[in-house]
Coordinates of C-alpha atoms in Angstrom, one line a residue:
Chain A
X1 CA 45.3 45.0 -84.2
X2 CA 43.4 41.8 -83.5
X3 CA 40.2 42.9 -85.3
X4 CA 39.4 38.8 -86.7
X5 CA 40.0 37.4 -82.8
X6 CA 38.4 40.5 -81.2
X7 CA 35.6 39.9 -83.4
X8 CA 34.9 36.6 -83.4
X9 CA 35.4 36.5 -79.6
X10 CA 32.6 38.8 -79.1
X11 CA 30.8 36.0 -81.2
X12 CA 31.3 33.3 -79.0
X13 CA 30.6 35.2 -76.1
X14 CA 27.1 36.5 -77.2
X15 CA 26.4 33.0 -78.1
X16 CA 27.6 31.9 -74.5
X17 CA 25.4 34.4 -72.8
X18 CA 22.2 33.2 -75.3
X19 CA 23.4 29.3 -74.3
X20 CA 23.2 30.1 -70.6
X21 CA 20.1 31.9 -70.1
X22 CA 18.3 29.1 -72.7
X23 CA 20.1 25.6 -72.6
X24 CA 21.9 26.5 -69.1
X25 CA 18.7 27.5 -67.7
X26 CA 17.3 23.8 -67.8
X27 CA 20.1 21.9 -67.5
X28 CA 21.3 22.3 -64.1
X29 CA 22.9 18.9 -62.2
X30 CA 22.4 19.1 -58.5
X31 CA 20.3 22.5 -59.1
X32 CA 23.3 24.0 -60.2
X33 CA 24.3 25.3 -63.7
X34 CA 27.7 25.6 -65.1
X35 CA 29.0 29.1 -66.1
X36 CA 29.1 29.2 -70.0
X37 CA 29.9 32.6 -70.7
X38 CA 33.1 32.3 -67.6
X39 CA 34.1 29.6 -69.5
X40 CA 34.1 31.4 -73.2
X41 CA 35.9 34.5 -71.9
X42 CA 38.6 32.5 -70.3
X43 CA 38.8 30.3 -73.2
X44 CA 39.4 33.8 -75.4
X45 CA 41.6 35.6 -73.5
X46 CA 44.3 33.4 -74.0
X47 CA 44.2 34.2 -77.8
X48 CA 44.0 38.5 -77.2
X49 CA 45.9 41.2 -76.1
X50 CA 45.9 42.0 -72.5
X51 CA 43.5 45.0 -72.6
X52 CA 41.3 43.7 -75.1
X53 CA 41.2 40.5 -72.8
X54 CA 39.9 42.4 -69.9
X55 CA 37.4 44.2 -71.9
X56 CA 35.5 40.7 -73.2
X57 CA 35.9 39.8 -69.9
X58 CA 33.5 43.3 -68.9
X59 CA 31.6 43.0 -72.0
X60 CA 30.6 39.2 -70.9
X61 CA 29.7 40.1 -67.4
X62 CA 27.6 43.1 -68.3
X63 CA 26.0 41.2 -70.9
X64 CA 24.8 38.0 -68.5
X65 CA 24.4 41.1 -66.0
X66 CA 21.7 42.5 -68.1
X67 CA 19.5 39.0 -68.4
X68 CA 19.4 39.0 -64.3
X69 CA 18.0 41.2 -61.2
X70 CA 21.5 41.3 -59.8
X71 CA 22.6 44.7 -59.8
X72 CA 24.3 45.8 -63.2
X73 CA 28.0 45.4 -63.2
X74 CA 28.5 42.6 -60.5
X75 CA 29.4 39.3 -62.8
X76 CA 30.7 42.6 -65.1
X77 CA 33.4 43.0 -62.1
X78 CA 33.8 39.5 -61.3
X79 CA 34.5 38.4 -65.1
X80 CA 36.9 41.6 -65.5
X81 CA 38.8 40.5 -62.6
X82 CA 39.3 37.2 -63.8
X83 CA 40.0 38.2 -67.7
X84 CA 42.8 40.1 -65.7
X85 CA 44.2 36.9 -63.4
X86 CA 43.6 35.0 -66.4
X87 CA 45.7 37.2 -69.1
X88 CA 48.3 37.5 -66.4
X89 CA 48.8 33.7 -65.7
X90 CA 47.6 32.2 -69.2
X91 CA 51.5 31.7 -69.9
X92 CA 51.7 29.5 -66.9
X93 CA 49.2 27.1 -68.1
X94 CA 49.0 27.4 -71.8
X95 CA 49.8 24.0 -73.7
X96 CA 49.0 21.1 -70.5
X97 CA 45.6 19.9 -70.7
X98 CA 46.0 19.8 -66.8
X99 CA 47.3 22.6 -66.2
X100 CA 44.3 24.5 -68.5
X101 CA 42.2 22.5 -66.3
X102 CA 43.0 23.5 -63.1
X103 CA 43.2 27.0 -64.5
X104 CA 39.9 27.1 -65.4
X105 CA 38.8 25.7 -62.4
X106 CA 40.4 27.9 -60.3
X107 CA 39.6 30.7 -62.4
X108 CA 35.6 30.0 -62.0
X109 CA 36.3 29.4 -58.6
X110 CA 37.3 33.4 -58.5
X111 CA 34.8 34.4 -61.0
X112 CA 31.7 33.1 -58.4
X113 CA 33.3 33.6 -55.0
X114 CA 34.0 37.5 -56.6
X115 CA 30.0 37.9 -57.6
X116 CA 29.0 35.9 -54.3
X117 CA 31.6 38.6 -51.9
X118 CA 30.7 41.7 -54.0
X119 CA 26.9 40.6 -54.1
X120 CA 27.1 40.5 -50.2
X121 CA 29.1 43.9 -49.7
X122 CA 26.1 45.2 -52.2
X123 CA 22.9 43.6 -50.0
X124 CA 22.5 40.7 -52.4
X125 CA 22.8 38.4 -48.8
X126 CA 24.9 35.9 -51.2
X127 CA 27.5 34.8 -49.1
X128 CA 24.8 33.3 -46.5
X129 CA 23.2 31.4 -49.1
X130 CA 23.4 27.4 -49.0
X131 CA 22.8 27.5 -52.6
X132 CA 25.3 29.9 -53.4
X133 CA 27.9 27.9 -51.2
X134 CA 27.0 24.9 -53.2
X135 CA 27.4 27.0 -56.7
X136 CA 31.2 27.8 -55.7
X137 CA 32.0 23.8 -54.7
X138 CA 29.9 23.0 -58.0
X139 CA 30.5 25.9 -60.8
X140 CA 34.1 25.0 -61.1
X141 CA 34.0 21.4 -61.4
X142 CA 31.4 21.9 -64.0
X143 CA 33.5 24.6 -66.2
X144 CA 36.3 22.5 -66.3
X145 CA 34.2 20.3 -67.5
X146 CA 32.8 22.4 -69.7
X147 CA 36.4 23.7 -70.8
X148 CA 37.2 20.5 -72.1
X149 CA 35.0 20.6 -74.8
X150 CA 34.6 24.6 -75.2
X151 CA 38.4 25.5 -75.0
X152 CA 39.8 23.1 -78.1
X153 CA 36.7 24.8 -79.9
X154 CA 37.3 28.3 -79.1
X155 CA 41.4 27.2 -80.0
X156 CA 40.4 26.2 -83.7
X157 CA 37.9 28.7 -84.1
X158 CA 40.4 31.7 -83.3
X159 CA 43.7 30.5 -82.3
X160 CA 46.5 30.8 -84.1
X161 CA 47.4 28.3 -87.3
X162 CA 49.9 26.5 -85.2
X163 CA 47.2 26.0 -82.0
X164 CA 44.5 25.7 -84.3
X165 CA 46.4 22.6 -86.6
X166 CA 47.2 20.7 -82.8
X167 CA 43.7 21.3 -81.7
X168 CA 42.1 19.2 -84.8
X169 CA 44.5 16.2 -83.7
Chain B
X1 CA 50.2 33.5 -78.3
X2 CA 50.7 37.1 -77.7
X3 CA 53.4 39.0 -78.8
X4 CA 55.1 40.5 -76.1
X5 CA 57.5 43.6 -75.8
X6 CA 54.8 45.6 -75.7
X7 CA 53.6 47.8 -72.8
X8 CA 50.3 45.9 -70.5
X9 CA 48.1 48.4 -69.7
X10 CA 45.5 45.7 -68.5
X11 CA 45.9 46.3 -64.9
X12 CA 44.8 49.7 -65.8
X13 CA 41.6 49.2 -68.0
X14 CA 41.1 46.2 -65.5
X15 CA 41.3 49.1 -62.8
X16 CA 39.0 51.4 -64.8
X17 CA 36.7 48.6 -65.5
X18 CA 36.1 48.1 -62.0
X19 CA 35.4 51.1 -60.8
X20 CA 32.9 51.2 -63.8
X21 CA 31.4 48.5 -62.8
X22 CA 30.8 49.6 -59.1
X23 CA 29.6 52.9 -60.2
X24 CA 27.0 50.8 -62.5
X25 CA 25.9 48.2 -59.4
X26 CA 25.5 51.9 -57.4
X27 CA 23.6 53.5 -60.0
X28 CA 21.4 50.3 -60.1
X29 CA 20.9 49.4 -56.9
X30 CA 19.5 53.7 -56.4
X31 CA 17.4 53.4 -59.3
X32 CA 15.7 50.2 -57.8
X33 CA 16.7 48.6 -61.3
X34 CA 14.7 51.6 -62.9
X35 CA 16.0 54.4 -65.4
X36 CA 19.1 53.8 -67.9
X37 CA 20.1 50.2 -66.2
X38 CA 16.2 49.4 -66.9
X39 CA 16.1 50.5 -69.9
X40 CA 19.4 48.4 -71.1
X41 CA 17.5 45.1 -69.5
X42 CA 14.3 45.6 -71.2
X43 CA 16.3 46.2 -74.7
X44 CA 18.7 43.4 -74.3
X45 CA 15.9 41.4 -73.6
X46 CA 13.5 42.1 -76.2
X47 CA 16.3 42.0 -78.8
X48 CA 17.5 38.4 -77.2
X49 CA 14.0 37.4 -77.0
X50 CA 13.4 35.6 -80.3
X51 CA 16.4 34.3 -80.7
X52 CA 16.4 32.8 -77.0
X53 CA 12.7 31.5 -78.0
X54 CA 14.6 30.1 -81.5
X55 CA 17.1 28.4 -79.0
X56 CA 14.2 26.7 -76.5
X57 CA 12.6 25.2 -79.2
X58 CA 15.6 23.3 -80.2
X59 CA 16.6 23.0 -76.6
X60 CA 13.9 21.9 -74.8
X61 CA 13.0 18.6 -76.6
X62 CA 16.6 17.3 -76.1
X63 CA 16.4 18.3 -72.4
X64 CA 13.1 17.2 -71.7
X65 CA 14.4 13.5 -73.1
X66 CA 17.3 13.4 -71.1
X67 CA 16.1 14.7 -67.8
X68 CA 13.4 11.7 -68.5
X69 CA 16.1 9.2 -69.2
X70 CA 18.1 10.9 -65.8
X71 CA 14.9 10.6 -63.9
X72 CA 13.6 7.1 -64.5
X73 CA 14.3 6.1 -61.2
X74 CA 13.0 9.2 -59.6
X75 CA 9.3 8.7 -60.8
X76 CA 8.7 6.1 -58.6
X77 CA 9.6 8.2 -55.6
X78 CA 7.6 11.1 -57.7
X79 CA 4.4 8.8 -58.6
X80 CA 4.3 8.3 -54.5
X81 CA 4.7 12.1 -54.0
X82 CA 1.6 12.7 -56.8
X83 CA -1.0 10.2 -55.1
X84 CA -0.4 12.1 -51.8
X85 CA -0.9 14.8 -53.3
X86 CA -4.2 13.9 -54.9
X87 CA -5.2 12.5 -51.8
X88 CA -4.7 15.8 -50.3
X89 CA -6.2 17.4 -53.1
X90 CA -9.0 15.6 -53.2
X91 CA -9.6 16.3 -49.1
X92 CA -9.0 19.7 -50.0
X93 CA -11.9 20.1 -52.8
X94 CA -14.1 18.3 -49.6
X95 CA -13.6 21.4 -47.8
X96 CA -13.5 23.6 -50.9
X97 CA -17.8 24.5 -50.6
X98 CA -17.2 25.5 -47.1
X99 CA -14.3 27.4 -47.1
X100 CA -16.1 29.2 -50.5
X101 CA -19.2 29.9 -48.1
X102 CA -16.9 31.1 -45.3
X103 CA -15.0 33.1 -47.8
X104 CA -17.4 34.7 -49.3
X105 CA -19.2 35.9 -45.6
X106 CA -15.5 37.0 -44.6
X107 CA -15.5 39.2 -47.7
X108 CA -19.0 40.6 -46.8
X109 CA -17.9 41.0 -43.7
X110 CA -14.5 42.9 -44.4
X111 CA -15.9 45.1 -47.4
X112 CA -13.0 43.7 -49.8
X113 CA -14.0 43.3 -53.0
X114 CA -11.5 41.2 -55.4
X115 CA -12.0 41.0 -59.0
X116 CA -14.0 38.3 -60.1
X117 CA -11.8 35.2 -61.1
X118 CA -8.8 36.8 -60.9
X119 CA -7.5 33.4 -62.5
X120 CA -9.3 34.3 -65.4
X121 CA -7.5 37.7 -66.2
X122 CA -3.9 36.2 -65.5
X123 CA -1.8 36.6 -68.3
X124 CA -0.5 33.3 -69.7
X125 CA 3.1 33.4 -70.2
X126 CA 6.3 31.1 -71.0
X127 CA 9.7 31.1 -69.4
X128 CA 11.8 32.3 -72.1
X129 CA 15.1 32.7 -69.9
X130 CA 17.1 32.7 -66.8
X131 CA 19.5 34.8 -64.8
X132 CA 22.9 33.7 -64.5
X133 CA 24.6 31.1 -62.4
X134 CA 23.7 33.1 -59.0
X135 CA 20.8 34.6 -60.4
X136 CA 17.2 33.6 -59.4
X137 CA 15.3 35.8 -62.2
X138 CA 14.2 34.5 -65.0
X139 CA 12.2 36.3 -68.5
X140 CA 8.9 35.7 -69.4
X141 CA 7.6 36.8 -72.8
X142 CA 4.6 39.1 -72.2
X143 CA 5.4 42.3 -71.6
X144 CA 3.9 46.0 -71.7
X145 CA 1.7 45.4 -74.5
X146 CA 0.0 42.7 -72.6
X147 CA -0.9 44.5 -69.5
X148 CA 1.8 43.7 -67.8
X149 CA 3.4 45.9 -65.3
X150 CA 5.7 46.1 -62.3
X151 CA 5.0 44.7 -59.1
X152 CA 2.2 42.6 -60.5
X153 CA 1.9 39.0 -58.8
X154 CA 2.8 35.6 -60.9
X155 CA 1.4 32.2 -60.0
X156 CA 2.3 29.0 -61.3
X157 CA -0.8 26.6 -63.3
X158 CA -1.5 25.2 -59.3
X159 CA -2.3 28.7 -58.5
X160 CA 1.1 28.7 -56.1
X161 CA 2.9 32.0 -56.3
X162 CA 6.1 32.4 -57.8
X163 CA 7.2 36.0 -57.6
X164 CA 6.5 39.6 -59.0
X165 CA 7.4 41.7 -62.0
X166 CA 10.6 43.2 -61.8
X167 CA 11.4 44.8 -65.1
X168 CA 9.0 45.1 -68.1
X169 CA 9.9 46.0 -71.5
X170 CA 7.4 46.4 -74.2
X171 CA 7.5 42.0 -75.2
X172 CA 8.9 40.6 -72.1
X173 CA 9.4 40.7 -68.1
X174 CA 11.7 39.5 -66.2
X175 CA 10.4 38.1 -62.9
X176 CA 11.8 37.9 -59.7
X177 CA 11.0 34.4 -57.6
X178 CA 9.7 34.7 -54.3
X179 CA 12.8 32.6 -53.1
X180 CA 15.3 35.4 -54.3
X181 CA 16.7 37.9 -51.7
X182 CA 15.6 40.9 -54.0
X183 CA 11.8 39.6 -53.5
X184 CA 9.7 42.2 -51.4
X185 CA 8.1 39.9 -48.1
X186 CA 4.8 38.2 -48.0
X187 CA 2.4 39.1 -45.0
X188 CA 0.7 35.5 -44.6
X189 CA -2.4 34.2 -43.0
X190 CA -1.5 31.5 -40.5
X191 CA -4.4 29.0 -39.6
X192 CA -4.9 30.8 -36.0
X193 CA -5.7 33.9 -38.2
X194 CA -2.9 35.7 -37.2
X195 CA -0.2 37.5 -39.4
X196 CA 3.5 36.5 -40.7
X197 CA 6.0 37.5 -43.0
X198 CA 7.1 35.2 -45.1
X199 CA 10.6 36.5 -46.6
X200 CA 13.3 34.5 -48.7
X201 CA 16.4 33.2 -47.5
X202 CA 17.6 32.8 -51.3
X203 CA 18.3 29.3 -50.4
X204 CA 15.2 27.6 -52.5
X205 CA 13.3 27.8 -49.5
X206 CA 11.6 30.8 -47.3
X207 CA 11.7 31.7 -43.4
X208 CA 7.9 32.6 -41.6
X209 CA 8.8 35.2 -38.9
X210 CA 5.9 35.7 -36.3
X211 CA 5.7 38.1 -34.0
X212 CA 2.4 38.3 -32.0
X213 CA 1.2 38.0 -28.7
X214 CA -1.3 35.8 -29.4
X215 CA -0.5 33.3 -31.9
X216 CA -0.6 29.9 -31.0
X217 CA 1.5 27.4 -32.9
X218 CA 2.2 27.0 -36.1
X219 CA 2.2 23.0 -37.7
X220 CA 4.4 21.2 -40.1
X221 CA 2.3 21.4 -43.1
X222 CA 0.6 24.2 -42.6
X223 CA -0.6 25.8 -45.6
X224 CA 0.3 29.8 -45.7
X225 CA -1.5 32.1 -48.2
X226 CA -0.8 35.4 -48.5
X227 CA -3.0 37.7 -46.5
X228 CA -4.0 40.7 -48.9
X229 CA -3.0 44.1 -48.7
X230 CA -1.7 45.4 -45.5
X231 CA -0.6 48.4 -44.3
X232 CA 1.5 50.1 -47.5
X233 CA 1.8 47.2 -48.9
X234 CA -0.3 46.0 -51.6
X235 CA 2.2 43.8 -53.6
X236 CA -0.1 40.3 -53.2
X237 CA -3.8 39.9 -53.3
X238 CA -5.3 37.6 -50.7
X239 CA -5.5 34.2 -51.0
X240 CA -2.2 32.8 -53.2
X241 CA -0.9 29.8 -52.3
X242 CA 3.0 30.5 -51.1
X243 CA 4.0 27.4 -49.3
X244 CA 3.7 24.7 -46.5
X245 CA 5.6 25.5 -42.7
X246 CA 8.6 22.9 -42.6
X247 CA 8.3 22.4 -39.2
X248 CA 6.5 23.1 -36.2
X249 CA 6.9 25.9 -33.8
X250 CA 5.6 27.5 -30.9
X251 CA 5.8 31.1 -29.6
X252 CA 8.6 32.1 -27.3
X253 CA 8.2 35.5 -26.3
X254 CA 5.9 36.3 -28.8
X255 CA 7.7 35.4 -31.6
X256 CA 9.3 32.4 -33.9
X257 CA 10.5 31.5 -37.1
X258 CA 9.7 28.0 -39.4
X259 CA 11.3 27.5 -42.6
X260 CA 8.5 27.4 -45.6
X261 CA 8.6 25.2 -48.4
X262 CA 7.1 27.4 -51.4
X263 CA 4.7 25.5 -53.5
X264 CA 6.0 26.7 -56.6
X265 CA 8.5 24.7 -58.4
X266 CA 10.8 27.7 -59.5
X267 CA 13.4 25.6 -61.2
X268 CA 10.8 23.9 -63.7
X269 CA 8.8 26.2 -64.7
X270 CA 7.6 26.7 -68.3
X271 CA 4.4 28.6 -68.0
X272 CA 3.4 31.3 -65.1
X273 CA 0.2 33.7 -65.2
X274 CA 0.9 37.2 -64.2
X275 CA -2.2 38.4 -62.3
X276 CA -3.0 42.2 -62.9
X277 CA -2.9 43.8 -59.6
X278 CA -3.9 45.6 -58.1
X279 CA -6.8 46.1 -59.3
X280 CA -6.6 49.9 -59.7
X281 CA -3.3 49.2 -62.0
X282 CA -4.4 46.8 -64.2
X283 CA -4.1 47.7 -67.6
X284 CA -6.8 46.3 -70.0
X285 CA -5.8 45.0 -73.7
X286 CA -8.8 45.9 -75.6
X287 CA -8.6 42.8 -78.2
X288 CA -8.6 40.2 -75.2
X289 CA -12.3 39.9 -74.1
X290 CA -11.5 38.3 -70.6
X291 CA -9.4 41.8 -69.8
X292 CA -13.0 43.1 -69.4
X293 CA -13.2 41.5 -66.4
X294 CA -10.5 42.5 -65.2
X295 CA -11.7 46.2 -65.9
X296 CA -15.1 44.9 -64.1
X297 CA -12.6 44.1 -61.4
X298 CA -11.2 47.6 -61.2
X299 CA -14.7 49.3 -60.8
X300 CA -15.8 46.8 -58.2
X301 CA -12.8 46.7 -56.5
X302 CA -13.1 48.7 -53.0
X303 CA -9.0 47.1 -51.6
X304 CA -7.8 50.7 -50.2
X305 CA -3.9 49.9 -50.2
X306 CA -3.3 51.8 -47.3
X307 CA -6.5 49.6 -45.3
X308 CA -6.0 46.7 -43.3
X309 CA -8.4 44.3 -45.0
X310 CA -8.2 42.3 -41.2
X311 CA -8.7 45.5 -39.0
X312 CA -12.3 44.9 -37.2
X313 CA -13.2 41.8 -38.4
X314 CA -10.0 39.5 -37.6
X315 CA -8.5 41.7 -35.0
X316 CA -4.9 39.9 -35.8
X317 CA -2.7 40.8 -33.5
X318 CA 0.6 40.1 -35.4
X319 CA 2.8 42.9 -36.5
X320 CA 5.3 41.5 -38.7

């Protein structure tokens, strides 16, 4: 049982959704704000158990869910989906700073074009939406970014001692 | 890493997760936001209320330096933008006494009877929060307690409006812009005194429809206000600012569309005033001694919702 990373990965997350709806809210380059909280739950999955993965995943989405007028559940879905694709390919890019990169890119990439489909299909009229269109090219760019600084963090906050020892080099 | 050798069963909470999450968006989107999903809002947000204020004040300062270090260059461009603006300003407060005269004789003339200054009972309130990445929303922290209720009209300090009240809780509201999809439409009055709809593409900017035999032409520039209560719907009260046409455009068969530049700067707002209305909804807070008007605004108030305020005296002939 993974009670210390479950724990503290709730943690990060609730302070990921209080970062974006404060600090993300205002500091948007190009009108366009990087997704936080996608990049905390990507950057904890790699330290849980599959299933416990895809529930932070929910548990982030439903969280940013509730600070919006989007309908409740849609970044839920879209976050659970990727906490899934992320667990199930973290192996892959684990380790290579480049390869983590592109991950999280192309995990973002899933997370918004998911909320931006699923918010069409539900009447959101997303998909139409210049500034949506501009939020897929931009969001991921900006979470790797963002997972440059955030994913060492989240490694010596709750990775393992081995992880956690390379990621203070 | 993980151990492995044990059995995933990801794909099937992921699976489970799913389906709970479009049996949630369901549930919401029925409820119009309303009931348990509502309920969750309001309580997440008053309980990440004072932390998220906690967070702003540390925030804010730090951004406010930087996006003034990032704009430097910019306030040339922007000092240019503010003198026209004055300029415009200052032609507009020329024509201010007779539009007030004209006003006032239209008012006579229709029987409507808005509150007195209904700047004056607007609830001042800070942006406390935002949606998420894709969300327009954003919290302000007056809720309930302050008079505030659904549907109710928010204006920026120019008197531009912003959006409406979409969820309350008993502290905060979260507010839905004008330029997001889930906004209801604005019926407009365009300078030939005919009707529009002003509805949002969700792309920062809105779209004027007009369908009517008889108007004319719309200008680039154009200033659109909203018209009042019309038919059922008595979301706006007459008279907010809600943006300038983009462009011109003429009637082709009896109809067109313009984009509209809303006046409102969405992204950088700080402060909004929610306006109680109707006035037949507005809730008085006893200790605030400017509520009173608003209460004088209630009794006075004759706005039937289901009147048009234009019927007999305008004769518009749009039917957006």
């Amino acid at each position: 049982m993974q009670t210390r990373e479950i724990g503290l990965s709730l943690l990060l997350v609730v302070l990921a959704v209080l970062l974006q709806t404060t600090l993300f809210a205002r500091v948007r380059p190009l009108d366009v704000a990087a997704d936080i909280v996608l990049v905390a739950v990507i950057a904890c999955i790699r330290w849980l158990d599959p299933e416990p993965a895809v529930l932070l995943g929910f548990t982030g989405g439903v969280l940013i869910d509730l600070f919006g007028s989007a309908p409740l559940g849609l970044q839920a879905l879209s976050f659970t989906l990727v906490a899934l694709v992320g667990v199930r390919t973290r192996d892959r890019y684990d380790f290579s700073p480049v390869a983590t990169g592109i991950a999280v890119g192309l995990l973002s990439l899933l997370g918004v074009l998911l909320v931006a489909v699923v918010g069409t299909l539900f009447g959101q009229g997303m998909l139409n939406d210049p500034e949506v269109q501009r939020s897929l090219l931009l969001v991921p760019v900006y979470n790797v970014i963002l997972g440059l600084a955030v994913l060492p963090l989240v490694t010596s906050f709750i990775g393992d001692d081995r992880h956690r020892k390379a990621s203070l080099l | 890493m993980r151990p492995y050798g044990r059995t995933d069963r990801s794909a099937v909470v992921a699976t489970g997760l799913v389906v709970l999450s479009f049996l949630l968006m369901t549930f919401d989107i029925r409820s119009s936001s309303e009931g348990v999903a509502g309920t969750l809002r309001s309580g997440a947000q008053t309980l990440a209320s004072p932390v998220q204020g906690l967070l702003n004040r540390v925030v804010d300062p730090i951004v406010d330096i930087a996006d003034g270090l990032a704009n430097l260059a910019g306030l040339r461009e922007e000092n240019a933008r503010l003198r026209d603006r004055i300029t415009e300003l200052e032609q507009n407060v020329a024509q201010v006494d007779t539009i007030t005269n004209e006003n006032e004789a239209l008012r006579e003339l229709l029987g409507l009877d808005l509150p007195n200054g209904l700047e004056d009972v607007g609830i001042a309130a800070e942006v406390t929060g935002r949606g998420g990445t894709l969300d327009f929303a954003f919290t302000v922290n007056k809720g309930t307690k302050d008079g505030v209720q659904v549907g109710q009209p928010v204006v920026d300090a120019e008197g531009a409006l912003v959006g409406v009240v979409a969820e309350v809780s008993e502290a905060n509201s979260s507010i839905v812009p004008i330029t997001s999809p889930n906004a209801p439409g604005i019926v407009v009055l365009l300078e030939d005194q005919t009707r529009g709809l002003v509805q949002a593409g969700g792309t920062g900017s809105l779209t004027l429809r007009v369908f009517s035999e008889t108007a004319t032409l719309v200008v680039q520039g154009d200033l659109l206000r909203t018209y009042g209560p019309y038919e059922s719907s008595t979301q706006y009260p007459r008279g907010l600012l809600v943006g300038t046409a983009l462009e011109s455009a003429a009637p082709i068969a009896g109809q067109f569309e313009v984009g509209v530049a809303p006046l409102a700067d969405i992204e950088r707002l700080a402060f909004v005033s929610i306006i109680p209305w109707p006035p037949d909804t507005a809730v008085p807070v006893e200790e605030d001694p400017v509520d009173e008007d608003a209460t004088e605004g209630d009794t006075t108030g004759t706005t039937d919702p289901g009147e048009d305020p234009g019927e007999g005296a305008q004769d518009p002939d749009a039917n957006p």
